[in-house]
Structures are given as C-alpha cells and as structure tokens.
PDB file of C-alpha atoms and ligand atoms in Angstrom:
ATOM      1  CA  MET A   1     -56.993 -89.367  -8.220  1.00  0.00           C
ATOM      2  CA  ASP A   2     -60.115 -88.126  -6.677  1.00  0.00           C
ATOM      3  CA  ILE A   3     -59.874 -86.020  -3.808  1.00  0.00           C
ATOM      4  CA  ALA A   4     -62.686 -86.545  -0.870  1.00  0.00           C
ATOM      5  CA  ILE A   5     -64.069 -83.016  -0.257  1.00  0.00           C
ATOM      6  CA  GLU A   6     -65.424 -83.489   3.489  1.00  0.00           C
ATOM      7  CA  ASN A   7     -69.118 -81.504   3.806  1.00  0.00           C
ATOM      8  CA  GLU A   8     -67.463 -79.962   6.618  1.00  0.00           C
ATOM      9  CA  SER A   9     -64.682 -77.245   6.464  1.00  0.00           C
ATOM     10  CA  PRO A  10     -61.802 -78.178   8.985  1.00  0.00           C
ATOM     11  CA  PHE A  11     -61.534 -74.143   8.993  1.00  0.00           C
ATOM     12  CA  GLN A  12     -64.528 -73.332  11.451  1.00  0.00           C
ATOM     13  CA  PRO A  13     -64.566 -70.320  12.865  1.00  0.00           C
ATOM     14  CA  VAL A  14     -63.455 -70.198  16.553  1.00  0.00           C
ATOM     15  CA  ALA A  15     -66.125 -68.046  18.019  1.00  0.00           C
ATOM     16  CA  GLN A  16     -69.626 -66.982  17.005  1.00  0.00           C
ATOM     17  CA  ARG A  17     -68.870 -63.735  16.320  1.00  0.00           C
ATOM     18  CA  PRO A  18     -64.982 -62.228  15.242  1.00  0.00           C
ATOM     19  CA  ARG A  19     -63.118 -60.201  17.796  1.00  0.00           C
ATOM     20  CA  HIS A  20     -63.127 -56.194  17.317  1.00  0.00           C
ATOM     21  CA  VAL A  21     -61.062 -55.103  20.353  1.00  0.00           C
ATOM     22  CA  HIS A  22     -58.527 -52.727  20.292  1.00  0.00           C
ATOM     23  CA  VAL A  23     -55.601 -52.236  22.451  1.00  0.00           C
ATOM     24  CA  ILE A  24     -53.601 -48.747  22.633  1.00  0.00           C
ATOM     25  CA  THR A  25     -50.932 -48.878  25.443  1.00  0.00           C
ATOM     26  CA  ASP A  26     -50.343 -45.683  27.280  1.00  0.00           C
ATOM     27  CA  ARG A  27     -46.765 -44.923  27.311  1.00  0.00           C
ATOM     28  CA  PHE A  28     -46.402 -43.313  30.455  1.00  0.00           C
ATOM     29  CA  SER A  29     -48.239 -45.670  32.600  1.00  0.00           C
ATOM     30  CA  MET A  30     -48.615 -48.715  30.420  1.00  0.00           C
ATOM     31  CA  ALA A  31     -51.869 -49.345  31.644  1.00  0.00           C
ATOM     32  CA  ASN A  32     -53.338 -50.330  28.436  1.00  0.00           C
ATOM     33  CA  THR A  33     -56.667 -48.871  26.872  1.00  0.00           C
ATOM     34  CA  TYR A  34     -59.075 -50.749  24.676  1.00  0.00           C
ATOM     35  CA  LEU A  35     -61.547 -49.986  22.082  1.00  0.00           C
ATOM     36  CA  ILE A  36     -64.136 -52.050  21.414  1.00  0.00           C
ATOM     37  CA  ASN A  37     -64.857 -51.345  17.539  1.00  0.00           C
ATOM     38  CA  GLU A  38     -69.019 -51.902  16.945  1.00  0.00           C
ATOM     39  CA  GLU A  39     -71.548 -49.551  15.188  1.00  0.00           C
ATOM     40  CA  ARG A  40     -70.579 -47.348  17.952  1.00  0.00           C
ATOM     41  CA  LEU A  41     -67.670 -47.563  20.082  1.00  0.00           C
ATOM     42  CA  ILE A  42     -66.605 -48.226  23.485  1.00  0.00           C
ATOM     43  CA  VAL A  43     -63.489 -47.013  25.018  1.00  0.00           C
ATOM     44  CA  VAL A  44     -62.223 -49.110  28.630  1.00  0.00           C
ATOM     45  CA  ASP A  45     -59.861 -47.660  30.591  1.00  0.00           C
ATOM     46  CA  PRO A  46     -58.995 -43.817  28.479  1.00  0.00           C
ATOM     47  CA  GLY A  47     -55.505 -43.975  30.776  1.00  0.00           C
ATOM     48  CA  SER A  48     -53.971 -40.546  31.109  1.00  0.00           C
ATOM     49  CA  VAL A  49     -54.961 -37.250  29.305  1.00  0.00           C
ATOM     50  CA  LEU A  50     -52.064 -37.686  26.389  1.00  0.00           C
ATOM     51  CA  ASN A  51     -53.140 -41.350  25.769  1.00  0.00           C
ATOM     52  CA  ALA A  52     -57.188 -40.242  25.353  1.00  0.00           C
ATOM     53  CA  GLN A  53     -55.596 -37.556  22.725  1.00  0.00           C
ATOM     54  CA  LEU A  54     -53.517 -40.554  20.844  1.00  0.00           C
ATOM     55  CA  LEU A  55     -56.869 -42.608  21.221  1.00  0.00           C
ATOM     56  CA  LEU A  56     -58.698 -39.752  19.384  1.00  0.00           C
ATOM     57  CA  SER A  57     -55.936 -39.689  16.509  1.00  0.00           C
ATOM     58  CA  TYR A  58     -55.722 -43.403  16.585  1.00  0.00           C
ATOM     59  CA  LEU A  59     -59.492 -43.223  16.061  1.00  0.00           C
ATOM     60  CA  LEU A  60     -59.580 -40.859  12.842  1.00  0.00           C
ATOM     61  CA  ARG A  61     -56.254 -42.313  10.971  1.00  0.00           C
ATOM     62  CA  PHE A  62     -56.810 -45.881  11.317  1.00  0.00           C
ATOM     63  CA  LEU A  63     -60.654 -47.152  12.064  1.00  0.00           C
ATOM     64  CA  HIS A  64     -61.742 -43.581  10.103  1.00  0.00           C
ATOM     65  CA  ARG A  65     -64.228 -42.859  12.923  1.00  0.00           C
ATOM     66  CA  LYS A  66     -65.038 -39.747  14.669  1.00  0.00           C
ATOM     67  CA  PRO A  67     -64.933 -39.197  18.229  1.00  0.00           C
ATOM     68  CA  GLN A  68     -68.799 -38.524  18.289  1.00  0.00           C
ATOM     69  CA  ASP A  69     -68.903 -42.567  17.178  1.00  0.00           C
ATOM     70  CA  ILE A  70     -67.591 -43.238  21.150  1.00  0.00           C
ATOM     71  CA  ASP A  71     -71.014 -44.189  22.943  1.00  0.00           C
ATOM     72  CA  LEU A  72     -69.331 -45.203  26.375  1.00  0.00           C
ATOM     73  CA  ILE A  73     -66.759 -44.910  28.248  1.00  0.00           C
ATOM     74  CA  VAL A  74     -66.134 -47.689  30.811  1.00  0.00           C
ATOM     75  CA  LEU A  75     -63.236 -48.160  34.230  1.00  0.00           C
ATOM     76  CA  THR A  76     -62.636 -51.538  35.091  1.00  0.00           C
ATOM     77  CA  HIS A  77     -61.284 -50.035  38.567  1.00  0.00           C
ATOM     78  CA  LEU A  78     -60.871 -46.507  39.538  1.00  0.00           C
ATOM     79  CA  HIS A  79     -56.543 -46.390  39.948  1.00  0.00           C
ATOM     80  CA  PRO A  80     -55.830 -42.919  37.924  1.00  0.00           C
ATOM     81  CA  ASP A  81     -53.670 -44.837  35.539  1.00  0.00           C
ATOM     82  CA  HIS A  82     -56.724 -45.808  34.240  1.00  0.00           C
ATOM     83  CA  THR A  83     -58.694 -43.247  34.735  1.00  0.00           C
ATOM     84  CA  ALA A  84     -56.948 -39.720  34.698  1.00  0.00           C
ATOM     85  CA  GLY A  85     -58.221 -39.215  31.166  1.00  0.00           C
ATOM     86  CA  ALA A  86     -61.911 -39.950  31.559  1.00  0.00           C
ATOM     87  CA  ASP A  87     -62.801 -36.398  31.883  1.00  0.00           C
ATOM     88  CA  ALA A  88     -61.264 -35.248  29.055  1.00  0.00           C
ATOM     89  CA  LEU A  89     -62.114 -37.974  26.935  1.00  0.00           C
ATOM     90  CA  ARG A  90     -66.240 -37.081  28.007  1.00  0.00           C
ATOM     91  CA  LYS A  91     -65.815 -34.020  27.195  1.00  0.00           C
ATOM     92  CA  SER A  92     -64.467 -34.848  23.467  1.00  0.00           C
ATOM     93  CA  THR A  93     -67.198 -37.374  23.037  1.00  0.00           C
ATOM     94  CA  GLY A  94     -69.914 -36.839  24.704  1.00  0.00           C
ATOM     95  CA  ALA A  95     -69.643 -40.192  25.771  1.00  0.00           C
ATOM     96  CA  PRO A  96     -70.705 -40.700  29.643  1.00  0.00           C
ATOM     97  CA  VAL A  97     -68.331 -42.596  31.730  1.00  0.00           C
ATOM     98  CA  ALA A  98     -69.487 -46.236  33.362  1.00  0.00           C
ATOM     99  CA  ALA A  99     -68.134 -47.781  36.747  1.00  0.00           C
ATOM    100  CA  CYS A 100     -68.952 -50.352  38.454  1.00  0.00           C
ATOM    101  CA  ASN A 101     -71.737 -49.580  41.252  1.00  0.00           C
ATOM    102  CA  ALA A 102     -69.223 -51.073  44.230  1.00  0.00           C
ATOM    103  CA  ALA A 103     -67.449 -47.684  44.231  1.00  0.00           C
ATOM    104  CA  GLN A 104     -70.448 -45.916  45.215  1.00  0.00           C
ATOM    105  CA  HIS A 105     -69.911 -48.121  48.569  1.00  0.00           C
ATOM    106  CA  SER A 106     -66.319 -47.305  48.670  1.00  0.00           C
ATOM    107  CA  ALA A 107     -66.743 -43.511  48.075  1.00  0.00           C
ATOM    108  CA  ARG A 108     -69.794 -43.647  51.192  1.00  0.00           C
ATOM    109  CA  ALA A 109     -67.158 -45.664  53.550  1.00  0.00           C
ATOM    110  CA  ALA A 110     -64.082 -43.561  52.512  1.00  0.00           C
ATOM    111  CA  ALA A 111     -66.428 -39.866  53.066  1.00  0.00           C
ATOM    112  CA  ALA A 112     -67.042 -41.283  56.489  1.00  0.00           C
ATOM    113  CA  GLY A 113     -63.554 -42.554  57.293  1.00  0.00           C
ATOM    114  CA  SER A 114     -62.224 -39.012  56.179  1.00  0.00           C
ATOM    115  CA  ARG A 115     -64.755 -37.277  58.838  1.00  0.00           C
ATOM    116  CA  ALA A 116     -63.659 -39.730  61.526  1.00  0.00           C
ATOM    117  CA  ASP A 117     -59.603 -40.043  60.615  1.00  0.00           C
ATOM    118  CA  ARG A 118     -58.474 -36.807  58.341  1.00  0.00           C
ATOM    119  CA  GLY A 119     -54.708 -37.595  57.291  1.00  0.00           C
ATOM    120  CA  GLY A 120     -55.813 -41.613  56.832  1.00  0.00           C
ATOM    121  CA  ILE A 121     -54.433 -42.990  53.396  1.00  0.00           C
ATOM    122  CA  GLY A 122     -57.313 -42.323  51.188  1.00  0.00           C
ATOM    123  CA  GLY A 123     -59.839 -44.171  53.384  1.00  0.00           C
ATOM    124  CA  ALA A 124     -58.275 -47.398  53.586  1.00  0.00           C
ATOM    125  CA  GLY A 125     -56.544 -49.251  56.694  1.00  0.00           C
ATOM    126  CA  VAL A 126     -52.860 -49.281  57.396  1.00  0.00           C
ATOM    127  CA  SER A 127     -52.853 -52.851  57.293  1.00  0.00           C
ATOM    128  CA  GLN A 128     -54.644 -53.059  54.244  1.00  0.00           C
ATOM    129  CA  PHE A 129     -51.900 -50.477  52.651  1.00  0.00           C
ATOM    130  CA  VAL A 130     -48.851 -52.342  53.748  1.00  0.00           C
ATOM    131  CA  GLY A 131     -50.630 -55.845  52.551  1.00  0.00           C
ATOM    132  CA  HIS A 132     -51.007 -53.974  49.202  1.00  0.00           C
ATOM    133  CA  MET A 133     -47.594 -52.799  49.161  1.00  0.00           C
ATOM    134  CA  PHE A 134     -46.145 -56.245  49.676  1.00  0.00           C
ATOM    135  CA  SER A 135     -48.139 -57.795  46.957  1.00  0.00           C
ATOM    136  CA  GLN A 136     -47.036 -55.164  44.305  1.00  0.00           C
ATOM    137  CA  ALA A 137     -43.276 -55.481  45.283  1.00  0.00           C
ATOM    138  CA  ARG A 138     -43.555 -58.899  44.407  1.00  0.00           C
ATOM    139  CA  LEU A 139     -44.540 -58.015  40.670  1.00  0.00           C
ATOM    140  CA  PRO A 140     -41.141 -57.939  38.326  1.00  0.00           C
ATOM    141  CA  GLY A 141     -40.669 -55.695  35.920  1.00  0.00           C
ATOM    142  CA  VAL A 142     -42.078 -51.822  36.255  1.00  0.00           C
ATOM    143  CA  LEU A 143     -42.877 -50.856  39.224  1.00  0.00           C
ATOM    144  CA  HIS A 144     -46.697 -49.470  39.111  1.00  0.00           C
ATOM    145  CA  HIS A 145     -46.775 -46.784  41.356  1.00  0.00           C
ATOM    146  CA  LEU A 146     -49.631 -45.086  40.378  1.00  0.00           C
ATOM    147  CA  ASP A 147     -51.115 -48.341  41.769  1.00  0.00           C
ATOM    148  CA  LEU A 148     -50.140 -48.552  45.332  1.00  0.00           C
ATOM    149  CA  PHE A 149     -52.457 -46.593  47.121  1.00  0.00           C
ATOM    150  CA  ALA A 150     -56.651 -47.494  47.168  1.00  0.00           C
ATOM    151  CA  PRO A 151     -58.345 -45.058  44.666  1.00  0.00           C
ATOM    152  CA  ALA A 152     -59.346 -41.895  46.023  1.00  0.00           C
ATOM    153  CA  TYR A 153     -62.898 -42.864  45.851  1.00  0.00           C
ATOM    154  CA  GLU A 154     -64.661 -39.539  46.916  1.00  0.00           C
ATOM    155  CA  ARG A 155     -62.867 -37.484  43.955  1.00  0.00           C
ATOM    156  CA  GLN A 156     -62.890 -40.179  41.090  1.00  0.00           C
ATOM    157  CA  SER A 157     -66.711 -41.450  41.802  1.00  0.00           C
ATOM    158  CA  GLN A 158     -67.565 -38.143  41.023  1.00  0.00           C
ATOM    159  CA  LEU A 159     -66.630 -39.046  37.211  1.00  0.00           C
ATOM    160  CA  VAL A 160     -69.188 -41.618  36.999  1.00  0.00           C
ATOM    161  CA  ASP A 161     -72.176 -41.169  35.621  1.00  0.00           C
ATOM    162  CA  ILE A 162     -73.462 -44.715  34.850  1.00  0.00           C
ATOM    163  CA  TRP A 163     -73.147 -47.241  38.090  1.00  0.00           C
ATOM    164  CA  LEU A 164     -72.984 -50.468  36.660  1.00  0.00           C
ATOM    165  CA  GLU A 165     -74.545 -53.586  38.421  1.00  0.00           C
ATOM    166  CA  ASP A 166     -72.880 -57.223  38.427  1.00  0.00           C
ATOM    167  CA  VAL A 167     -74.361 -59.751  35.328  1.00  0.00           C
ATOM    168  CA  SER A 168     -75.469 -56.611  33.443  1.00  0.00           C
ATOM    169  CA  GLY A 169     -75.405 -55.809  29.763  1.00  0.00           C
ATOM    170  CA  LEU A 170     -73.216 -52.681  29.094  1.00  0.00           C
ATOM    171  CA  PRO A 171     -76.242 -49.643  27.656  1.00  0.00           C
ATOM    172  CA  ASN A 172     -76.400 -49.543  23.962  1.00  0.00           C
ATOM    173  CA  HIS A 173     -74.105 -52.925  23.792  1.00  0.00           C
ATOM    174  CA  LEU A 174     -75.894 -55.490  25.927  1.00  0.00           C
ATOM    175  CA  ASP A 175     -73.596 -58.374  24.138  1.00  0.00           C
ATOM    176  CA  TRP A 176     -70.954 -57.328  26.997  1.00  0.00           C
ATOM    177  CA  ARG A 177     -71.580 -58.422  29.771  1.00  0.00           C
ATOM    178  CA  VAL A 178     -70.308 -56.708  33.552  1.00  0.00           C
ATOM    179  CA  ILE A 179     -68.787 -59.297  35.812  1.00  0.00           C
ATOM    180  CA  ALA A 180     -68.037 -57.535  38.896  1.00  0.00           C
ATOM    181  CA  SER A 181     -64.593 -58.769  40.245  1.00  0.00           C
ATOM    182  CA  PRO A 182     -63.199 -57.702  43.376  1.00  0.00           C
ATOM    183  CA  GLY A 183     -60.186 -58.051  44.638  1.00  0.00           C
ATOM    184  CA  HIS A 184     -57.581 -56.092  43.346  1.00  0.00           C
ATOM    185  CA  THR A 185     -59.966 -53.101  44.178  1.00  0.00           C
ATOM    186  CA  PRO A 186     -63.340 -53.465  45.574  1.00  0.00           C
ATOM    187  CA  GLU A 187     -65.032 -52.010  42.569  1.00  0.00           C
ATOM    188  CA  SER A 188     -62.944 -54.038  39.764  1.00  0.00           C
ATOM    189  CA  LEU A 189     -65.045 -55.199  37.441  1.00  0.00           C
ATOM    190  CA  CYS A 190     -64.386 -57.392  34.284  1.00  0.00           C
ATOM    191  CA  LEU A 191     -65.992 -57.231  30.619  1.00  0.00           C
ATOM    192  CA  TYR A 192     -66.888 -60.777  28.563  1.00  0.00           C
ATOM    193  CA  ASN A 193     -68.818 -60.960  25.718  1.00  0.00           C
ATOM    194  CA  PRO A 194     -70.082 -64.736  25.207  1.00  0.00           C
ATOM    195  CA  PHE A 195     -70.149 -64.708  21.912  1.00  0.00           C
ATOM    196  CA  SER A 196     -66.919 -63.770  21.004  1.00  0.00           C
ATOM    197  CA  TYR A 197     -65.425 -65.345  23.753  1.00  0.00           C
ATOM    198  CA  GLU A 198     -63.319 -61.705  24.985  1.00  0.00           C
ATOM    199  CA  LEU A 199     -62.526 -60.890  28.648  1.00  0.00           C
ATOM    200  CA  LEU A 200     -61.448 -57.665  29.645  1.00  0.00           C
ATOM    201  CA  CYS A 201     -60.070 -57.758  32.621  1.00  0.00           C
ATOM    202  CA  GLY A 202     -58.704 -54.621  34.352  1.00  0.00           C
ATOM    203  CA  ASP A 203     -55.913 -55.259  36.692  1.00  0.00           C
ATOM    204  CA  THR A 204     -57.467 -58.583  38.141  1.00  0.00           C
ATOM    205  CA  LEU A 205     -54.840 -60.486  35.830  1.00  0.00           C
ATOM    206  CA  ILE A 206     -51.852 -59.063  34.053  1.00  0.00           C
ATOM    207  CA  THR A 207     -49.655 -60.839  31.645  1.00  0.00           C
ATOM    208  CA  LEU A 208     -45.913 -61.286  31.770  1.00  0.00           C
ATOM    209  CA  ASP A 209     -43.556 -61.057  28.942  1.00  0.00           C
ATOM    210  CA  GLY A 210     -43.291 -64.945  28.875  1.00  0.00           C
ATOM    211  CA  GLY A 211     -47.066 -64.968  28.307  1.00  0.00           C
ATOM    212  CA  THR A 212     -48.199 -65.879  31.468  1.00  0.00           C
ATOM    213  CA  ALA A 213     -51.250 -64.283  32.976  1.00  0.00           C
ATOM    214  CA  LEU A 214     -50.673 -63.431  36.701  1.00  0.00           C
ATOM    215  CA  VAL A 215     -53.228 -62.842  39.203  1.00  0.00           C
ATOM    216  CA  ARG A 216     -52.288 -59.088  40.426  1.00  0.00           C
ATOM    217  CA  GLY A 217     -52.057 -58.298  43.714  1.00  0.00           C
ATOM    218  CA  GLY A 218     -54.949 -56.875  45.911  1.00  0.00           C
ATOM    219  CA  ALA A 219     -56.096 -56.107  49.423  1.00  0.00           C
ATOM    220  CA  ASN A 220     -58.653 -58.985  49.402  1.00  0.00           C
ATOM    221  CA  ARG A 221     -57.359 -62.476  48.780  1.00  0.00           C
ATOM    222  CA  ARG A 222     -60.110 -64.428  49.440  1.00  0.00           C
ATOM    223  CA  GLN A 223     -62.291 -62.049  47.172  1.00  0.00           C
ATOM    224  CA  LEU A 224     -59.704 -62.319  44.393  1.00  0.00           C
ATOM    225  CA  GLN A 225     -60.068 -66.358  44.791  1.00  0.00           C
ATOM    226  CA  HIS A 226     -64.034 -65.926  44.895  1.00  0.00           C
ATOM    227  CA  THR A 227     -63.481 -63.621  41.716  1.00  0.00           C
ATOM    228  CA  MET A 228     -61.172 -65.986  39.816  1.00  0.00           C
ATOM    229  CA  GLN A 229     -63.337 -68.983  40.259  1.00  0.00           C
ATOM    230  CA  THR A 230     -66.253 -67.073  38.675  1.00  0.00           C
ATOM    231  CA  LEU A 231     -63.533 -66.012  35.315  1.00  0.00           C
ATOM    232  CA  GLU A 232     -62.221 -69.719  35.002  1.00  0.00           C
ATOM    233  CA  SER A 233     -65.667 -71.171  34.753  1.00  0.00           C
ATOM    234  CA  LEU A 234     -66.130 -68.647  31.385  1.00  0.00           C
ATOM    235  CA  LYS A 235     -65.070 -69.617  27.827  1.00  0.00           C
ATOM    236  CA  VAL A 236     -61.820 -67.236  27.359  1.00  0.00           C
ATOM    237  CA  TYR A 237     -59.999 -67.056  23.588  1.00  0.00           C
ATOM    238  CA  TYR A 238     -59.141 -63.646  24.027  1.00  0.00           C
ATOM    239  CA  LEU A 239     -57.827 -62.253  27.066  1.00  0.00           C
ATOM    240  CA  TYR A 240     -57.323 -58.445  27.638  1.00  0.00           C
ATOM    241  CA  PRO A 241     -55.714 -57.521  30.685  1.00  0.00           C
ATOM    242  CA  GLY A 242     -55.400 -53.633  32.383  1.00  0.00           C
ATOM    243  CA  ASN A 243     -51.374 -54.310  32.133  1.00  0.00           C
ATOM    244  CA  GLY A 244     -49.231 -56.396  29.874  1.00  0.00           C
ATOM    245  CA  ARG A 245     -49.724 -58.101  26.041  1.00  0.00           C
ATOM    246  CA  PRO A 246     -53.246 -59.612  25.565  1.00  0.00           C
ATOM    247  CA  ILE A 247     -53.127 -63.369  25.745  1.00  0.00           C
ATOM    248  CA  LEU A 248     -54.740 -65.055  22.034  1.00  0.00           C
ATOM    249  CA  SER A 249     -55.481 -68.646  23.293  1.00  0.00           C
ATOM    250  CA  MET A 250     -58.001 -71.456  22.821  1.00  0.00           C
ATOM    251  CA  ARG A 251     -57.324 -72.040  26.475  1.00  0.00           C
ATOM    252  CA  ALA A 252     -56.234 -68.199  27.542  1.00  0.00           C
ATOM    253  CA  LEU A 253     -57.036 -68.499  31.435  1.00  0.00           C
ATOM    254  CA  ALA A 254     -55.267 -72.269  31.716  1.00  0.00           C
ATOM    255  CA  ARG A 255     -51.925 -71.127  33.374  1.00  0.00           C
ATOM    256  CA  VAL A 256     -52.844 -68.158  35.370  1.00  0.00           C
ATOM    257  CA  GLU A 257     -50.263 -67.675  38.357  1.00  0.00           C
ATOM    258  CA  TRP A 258     -51.009 -65.981  41.504  1.00  0.00           C
TER     259      TRP A 258
HETATM  260 ZN1  LIG B   1     -54.752 -51.224  39.126  1.00  0.00          ZN
END
C-alpha cells in the first residue's frame, strides 16, 4: 500500500532558532545562574563567588570553552544572591558587568536617603521593608534570606560597567532584548530572545516544584502588574526563572500565580 507523503513535515521546529541557555543552580543560595552559549558567551546572574568558580569549570569541562570566551555578565537585579560573584568573574574573564539603568536612580536615592537618615534600611522606607517581609513570608519552601532587603545600591552599582536601557539589545548580542521589569526591585530586568522565544526573568517570576510560575513578591505591586502585562504579551516557550526549575512549554506563561 502506498503511503501518502505530505509535502510539509509534521515536525516543524517550534522556534526559529534553537535554544542555547544552560542553567547552573548555586547550591548555596539556590539562585540560578544562566549561561547563554553563543559565539561569545553571556553569564546572567553569577551567584556566589564559589558558584562563579564552578561556572568556569563547567565551561571548560562541558562546553570546551575558555573564560575569555565570556564577553558579558548581566545582572537581572542587584540582590546579592545573584551578584556576589560578579566582580570575581569579571576579573577572571575580562568581561564587563551590565545592569538596568534604573539602578542608577536607586543609587542616587539611596545616597540622598543615607545622608538624610543614617541607619535606615539600605535607603528603603520602613513600610516598604515590612511589605517586602510579608510578601516573602508567603513563599513556601526555602526562605530566600538574602532576598529580604532592598539591594545596597550605592555599593552594588559600583559593580556595573554598562547601564542597560529598556528595549535595547545586549551589547554584541542584539538578539537578546532588555525588558525593564520593575516590581521585585526597581532595577529588575528580563532578557527576551524573540527568535528562540526564551525569557530569562530574574526574580520577577520563580517556579515551584509542581512547575507553576509564581510572581515573586515585591515592594511595588502596581509595577509588578504592569511588568506582568508586558511579559504575558510575549510568545515564550522557555522560561528561565531566578529561582526554581526552568519551564519548557509552548505556553510557558499560561499559568502564572500571584
Ligand atoms: Zn531578588
């Protein structure tokens, strides 16, 4: 019996380009580090100093690449569980560190706040801090203790060599677009690739064991709602959260819980 052969294969690629993101979970803070493996490499959120060292051995052993092949380090936001190893990694690779330019405003505000009120909580108001504490307390599982405070913007912003603007492409990696995503922190950003439908979302979203994406608590719920409207308008097949397992699904943002 003849078998009819369709002209079009039923196995079409799901995205225009294959994904090329590796995840390494920092075994100390449980925050995720991502490695975008292109002709040159991008590290997103190096995590702790020890995790940055593990990342370099992963690079050599499994990808057969050199530390100097990394040409950019991106921080999704300035909480220390994501940034502590950034300076060590910059020294090992020579790659500049990039973060959202909203952190510059926070650093200036923190400097003004610390001059006006020495002994405050990292420049953040007390009500903001208490609200953040309550939002974190509802999280099941691990208490992300390093994530409770507003980033120390004055000190953390000294880590940054390149200030990224909303909607711009990453330097030398223009397919990766910056999405300013205030809410979890004012300077949070996401990275989106509109050709492979990959979204790295920092701590804006985390995932739980059952595979549900959860909007991470933040100081500013109205900003978070606006950020989520932007993210939910994107076609996302691969969601890479700052904490928890990545979601690989044709509708990765279909079931987001608050
Ligand atoms: Zn965070």
